[in-house]
Coordinates of C-alpha atoms in Angstrom, one line a residue:
Chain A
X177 CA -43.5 -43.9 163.2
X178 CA -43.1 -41.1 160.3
X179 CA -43.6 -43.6 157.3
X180 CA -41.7 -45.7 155.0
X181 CA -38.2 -45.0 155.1
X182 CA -35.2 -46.1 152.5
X183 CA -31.5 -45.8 152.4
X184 CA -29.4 -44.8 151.0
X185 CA -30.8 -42.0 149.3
X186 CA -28.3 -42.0 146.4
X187 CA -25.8 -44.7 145.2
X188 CA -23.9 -44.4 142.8
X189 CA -21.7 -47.5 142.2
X190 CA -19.3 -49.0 139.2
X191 CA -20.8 -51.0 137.0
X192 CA -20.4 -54.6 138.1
X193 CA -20.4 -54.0 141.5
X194 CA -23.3 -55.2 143.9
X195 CA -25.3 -53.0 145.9
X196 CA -27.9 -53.4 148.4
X197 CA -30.6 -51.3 149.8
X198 CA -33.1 -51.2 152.3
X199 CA -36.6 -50.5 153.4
X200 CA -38.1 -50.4 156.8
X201 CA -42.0 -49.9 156.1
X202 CA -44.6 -48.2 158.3
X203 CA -44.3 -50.7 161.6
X204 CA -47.5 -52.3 161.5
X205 CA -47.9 -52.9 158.0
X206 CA -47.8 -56.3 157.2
X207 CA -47.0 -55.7 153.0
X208 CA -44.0 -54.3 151.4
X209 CA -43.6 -53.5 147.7
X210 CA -40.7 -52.8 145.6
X211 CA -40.9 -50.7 143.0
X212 CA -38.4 -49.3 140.3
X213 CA -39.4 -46.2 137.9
X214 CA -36.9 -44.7 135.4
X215 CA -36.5 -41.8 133.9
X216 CA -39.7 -40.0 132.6
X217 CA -41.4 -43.2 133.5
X218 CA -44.1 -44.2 136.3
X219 CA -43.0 -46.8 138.9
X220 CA -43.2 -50.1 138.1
X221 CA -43.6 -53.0 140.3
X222 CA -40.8 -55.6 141.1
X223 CA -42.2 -57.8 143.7
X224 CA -44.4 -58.0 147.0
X225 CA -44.1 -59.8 150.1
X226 CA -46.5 -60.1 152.8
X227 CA -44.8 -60.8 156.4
X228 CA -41.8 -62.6 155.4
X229 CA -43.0 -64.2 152.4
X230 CA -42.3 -63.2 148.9
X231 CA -45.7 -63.6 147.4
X232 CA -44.7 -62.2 143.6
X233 CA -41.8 -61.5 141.6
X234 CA -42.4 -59.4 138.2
X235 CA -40.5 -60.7 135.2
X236 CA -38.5 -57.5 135.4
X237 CA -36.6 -58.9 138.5
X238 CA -33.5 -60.4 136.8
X239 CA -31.8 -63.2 138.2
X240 CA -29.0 -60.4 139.4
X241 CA -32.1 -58.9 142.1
X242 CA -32.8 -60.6 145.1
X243 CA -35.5 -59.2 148.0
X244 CA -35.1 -60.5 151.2
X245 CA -37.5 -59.8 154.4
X246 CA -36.1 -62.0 156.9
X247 CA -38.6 -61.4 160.0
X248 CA -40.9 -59.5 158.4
X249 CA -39.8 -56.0 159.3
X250 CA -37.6 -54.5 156.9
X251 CA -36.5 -55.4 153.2
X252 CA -33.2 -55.6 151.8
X253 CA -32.8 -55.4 147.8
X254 CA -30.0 -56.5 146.3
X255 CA -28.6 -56.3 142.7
X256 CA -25.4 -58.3 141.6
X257 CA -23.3 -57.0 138.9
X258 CA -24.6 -53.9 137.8
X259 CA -25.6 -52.5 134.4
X260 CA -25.8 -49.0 133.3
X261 CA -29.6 -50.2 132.8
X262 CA -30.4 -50.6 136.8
X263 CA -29.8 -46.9 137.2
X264 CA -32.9 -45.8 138.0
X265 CA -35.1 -44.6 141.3
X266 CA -36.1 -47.3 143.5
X267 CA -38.7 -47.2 145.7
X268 CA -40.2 -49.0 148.4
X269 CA -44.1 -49.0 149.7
X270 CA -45.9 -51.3 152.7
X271 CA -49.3 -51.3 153.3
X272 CA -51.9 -53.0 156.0
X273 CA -53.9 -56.4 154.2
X274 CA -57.5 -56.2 155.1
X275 CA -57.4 -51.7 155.1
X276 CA -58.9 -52.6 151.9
X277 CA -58.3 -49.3 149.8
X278 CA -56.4 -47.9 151.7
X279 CA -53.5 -48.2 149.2
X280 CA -49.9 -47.8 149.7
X281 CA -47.4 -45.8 151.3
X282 CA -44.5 -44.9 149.6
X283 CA -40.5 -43.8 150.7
X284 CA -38.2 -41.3 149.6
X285 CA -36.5 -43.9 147.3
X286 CA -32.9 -44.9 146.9
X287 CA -31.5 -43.4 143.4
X288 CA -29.3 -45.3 141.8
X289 CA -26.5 -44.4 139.5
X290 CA -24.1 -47.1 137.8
X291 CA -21.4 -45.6 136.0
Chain B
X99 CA -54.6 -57.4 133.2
X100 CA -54.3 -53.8 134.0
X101 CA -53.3 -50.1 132.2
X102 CA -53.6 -46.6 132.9
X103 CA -53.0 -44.3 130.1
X104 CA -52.3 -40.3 131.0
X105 CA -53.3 -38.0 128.0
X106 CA -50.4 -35.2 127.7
X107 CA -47.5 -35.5 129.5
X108 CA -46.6 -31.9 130.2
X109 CA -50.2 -29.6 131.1
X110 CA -48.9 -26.4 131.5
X111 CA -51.8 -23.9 133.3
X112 CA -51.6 -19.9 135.1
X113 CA -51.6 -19.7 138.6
X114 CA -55.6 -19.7 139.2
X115 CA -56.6 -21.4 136.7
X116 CA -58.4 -24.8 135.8
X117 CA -56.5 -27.5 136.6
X118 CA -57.4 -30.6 134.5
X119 CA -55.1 -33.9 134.0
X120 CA -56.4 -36.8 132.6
X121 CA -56.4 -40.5 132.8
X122 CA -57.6 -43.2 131.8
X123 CA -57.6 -47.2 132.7
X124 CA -58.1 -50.5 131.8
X125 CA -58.5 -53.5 134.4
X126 CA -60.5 -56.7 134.1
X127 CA -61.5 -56.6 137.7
X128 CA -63.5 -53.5 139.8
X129 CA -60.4 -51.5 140.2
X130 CA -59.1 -48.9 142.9
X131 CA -57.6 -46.0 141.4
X132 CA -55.2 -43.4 142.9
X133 CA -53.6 -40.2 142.0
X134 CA -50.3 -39.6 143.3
X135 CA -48.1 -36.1 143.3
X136 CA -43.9 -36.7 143.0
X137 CA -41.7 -34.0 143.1
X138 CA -38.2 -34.1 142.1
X139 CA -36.4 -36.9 143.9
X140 CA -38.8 -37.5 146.6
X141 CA -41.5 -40.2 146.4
X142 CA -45.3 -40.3 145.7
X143 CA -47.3 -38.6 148.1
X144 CA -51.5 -39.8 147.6
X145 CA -53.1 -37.4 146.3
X146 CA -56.9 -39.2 147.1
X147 CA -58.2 -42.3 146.0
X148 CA -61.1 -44.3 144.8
X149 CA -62.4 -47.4 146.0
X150 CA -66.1 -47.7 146.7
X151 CA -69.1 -45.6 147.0
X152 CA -69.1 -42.1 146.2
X153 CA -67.6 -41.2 142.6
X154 CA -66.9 -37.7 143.0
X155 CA -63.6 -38.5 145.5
X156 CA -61.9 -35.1 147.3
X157 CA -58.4 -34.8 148.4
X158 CA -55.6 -33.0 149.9
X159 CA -55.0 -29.9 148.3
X160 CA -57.8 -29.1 146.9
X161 CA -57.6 -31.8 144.5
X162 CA -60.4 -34.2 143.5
X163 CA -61.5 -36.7 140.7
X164 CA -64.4 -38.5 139.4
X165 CA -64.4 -41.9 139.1
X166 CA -66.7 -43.0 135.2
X167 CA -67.3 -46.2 134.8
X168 CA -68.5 -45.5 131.5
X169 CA -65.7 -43.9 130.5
X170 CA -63.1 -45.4 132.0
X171 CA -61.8 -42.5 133.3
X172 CA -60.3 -40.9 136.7
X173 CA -59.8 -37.4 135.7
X174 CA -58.0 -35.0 138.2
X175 CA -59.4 -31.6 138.6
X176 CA -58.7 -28.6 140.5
X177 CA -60.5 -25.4 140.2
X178 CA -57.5 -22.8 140.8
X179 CA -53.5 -23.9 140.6
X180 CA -51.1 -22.4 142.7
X181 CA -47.5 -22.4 142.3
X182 CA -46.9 -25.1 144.5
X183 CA -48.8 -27.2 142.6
X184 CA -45.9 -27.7 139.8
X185 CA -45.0 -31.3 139.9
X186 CA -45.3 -34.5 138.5
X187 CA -48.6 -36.8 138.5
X188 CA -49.3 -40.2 138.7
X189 CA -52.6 -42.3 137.8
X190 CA -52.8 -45.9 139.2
X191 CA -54.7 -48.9 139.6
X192 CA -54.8 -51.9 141.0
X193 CA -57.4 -54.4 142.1
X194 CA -59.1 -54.4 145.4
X195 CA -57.5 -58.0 146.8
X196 CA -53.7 -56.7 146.7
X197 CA -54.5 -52.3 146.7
X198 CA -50.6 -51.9 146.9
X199 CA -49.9 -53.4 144.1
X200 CA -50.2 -50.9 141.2
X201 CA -50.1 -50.6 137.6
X202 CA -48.8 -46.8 137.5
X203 CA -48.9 -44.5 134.3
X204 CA -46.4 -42.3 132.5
X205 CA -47.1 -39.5 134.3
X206 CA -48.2 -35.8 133.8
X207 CA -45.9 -32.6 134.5
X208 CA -47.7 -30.1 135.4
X209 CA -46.3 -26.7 135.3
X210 CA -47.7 -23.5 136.8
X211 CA -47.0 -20.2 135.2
X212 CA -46.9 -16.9 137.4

């Protein structure tokens, strides 16, 4: 296992289209985060789940997202009807509960462009 | 409730020199703090990170920070840039009961000139 990995790496979509992404985190690592950081911004976080459960949504996560992790492997996020405003870099990061310090790892991230 | 704040958002330094980026937090609870590199269009790469214990933390690269309680600070340091060093620079914290979940800075950009 080489570490979190996201795709696509680019989107670019029209606005008011859906798109969805995904995130298959480091194998053992129970946690996965989303995070979504704009342009001359840090990351900021969106929601959490650990196994299959979504354990915390930020109030930053519109109705339009939805995060799935249906067995508790990967992680799908979705946005419905894209706005110029969701362009941004989103990124995905897992990590082991109970490797306490330890920290995340992070992906590549999936950039998104709505035009 | 936690903050980091990263003084200067562009350091630029000479290849050998001092490097020096600073940050600062807030958090209501014992925090973990992490420095993360990005360059463009990847993700964050960990730089090192502070939990417990020792203060003084050392990691990849070179780099390495000290951990003030006193001063709130996590200051990254490290004693002689190299080109490859130009990126961008992350502070974080978060609390020990959930380490992945991070409240991230702005970010420095460091630049290295020849």
């Amino acid at each position: 296992d080489t570490g979190v990995s996201q795709d696509p790496r680019h989107k670019i979509t029209k606005r008011g289209q859906n798109v969805t992404f995904r995130c298959d985190p480091i194998s053992e690592h129970n946690r996965l985060y989303w995070y979504r950081q704009t342009l001359g911004q840090g990351p900021e976080f969106l929601t959490y789940f650990q196994n299959e459960a979504q354990l915390e949504k930020s109030r930053l996560l519109s109705d339009r997202f939805s995060a799935e992790r249906p067995k508790g492997s990967f992680s799908t996020l979705e946005i419905q009807r894209t706005e110029q405003g969701d362009s941004a870099m989103y990124l995905c990061a897992s990590s082991l509960e109970g490797a306490k310090g330890i920290g995340a790892f992070f992906g590549q991230g999936t950039r998104l462009t709505v035009v | 409730a936690q903050s980091v704040t990263q003084l200067g958002s562009h350091v630029s330094v000479s290849e050998g020199a001092l490097v020096l980026l600073r940050c600062n937090y807030s958090s209501s609870v014992p925090p973990y703090l992490f420095w993360y590199v990005q360059y463009p269009n990847q993700g964050l790469q960990l730089l090192l990170k502070y939990t417990t214990g020792a203060t003084l933390v050392k990691g990849i690269n070179g780099f390495e920070a000290e951990f003030k309680k006193s001063e709130t600070s996590f200051h990254l340091t490290k004693p002689s840039a190299h080109m490859s060093d130009a990126a961008e620079y992350f502070c974080a914290v978060s609390g020990s009961t959930n380490a992945g979940k991070s409240t991230f800075g702005d970010g420095t950009t460091l630049t290295v000139k020849p």
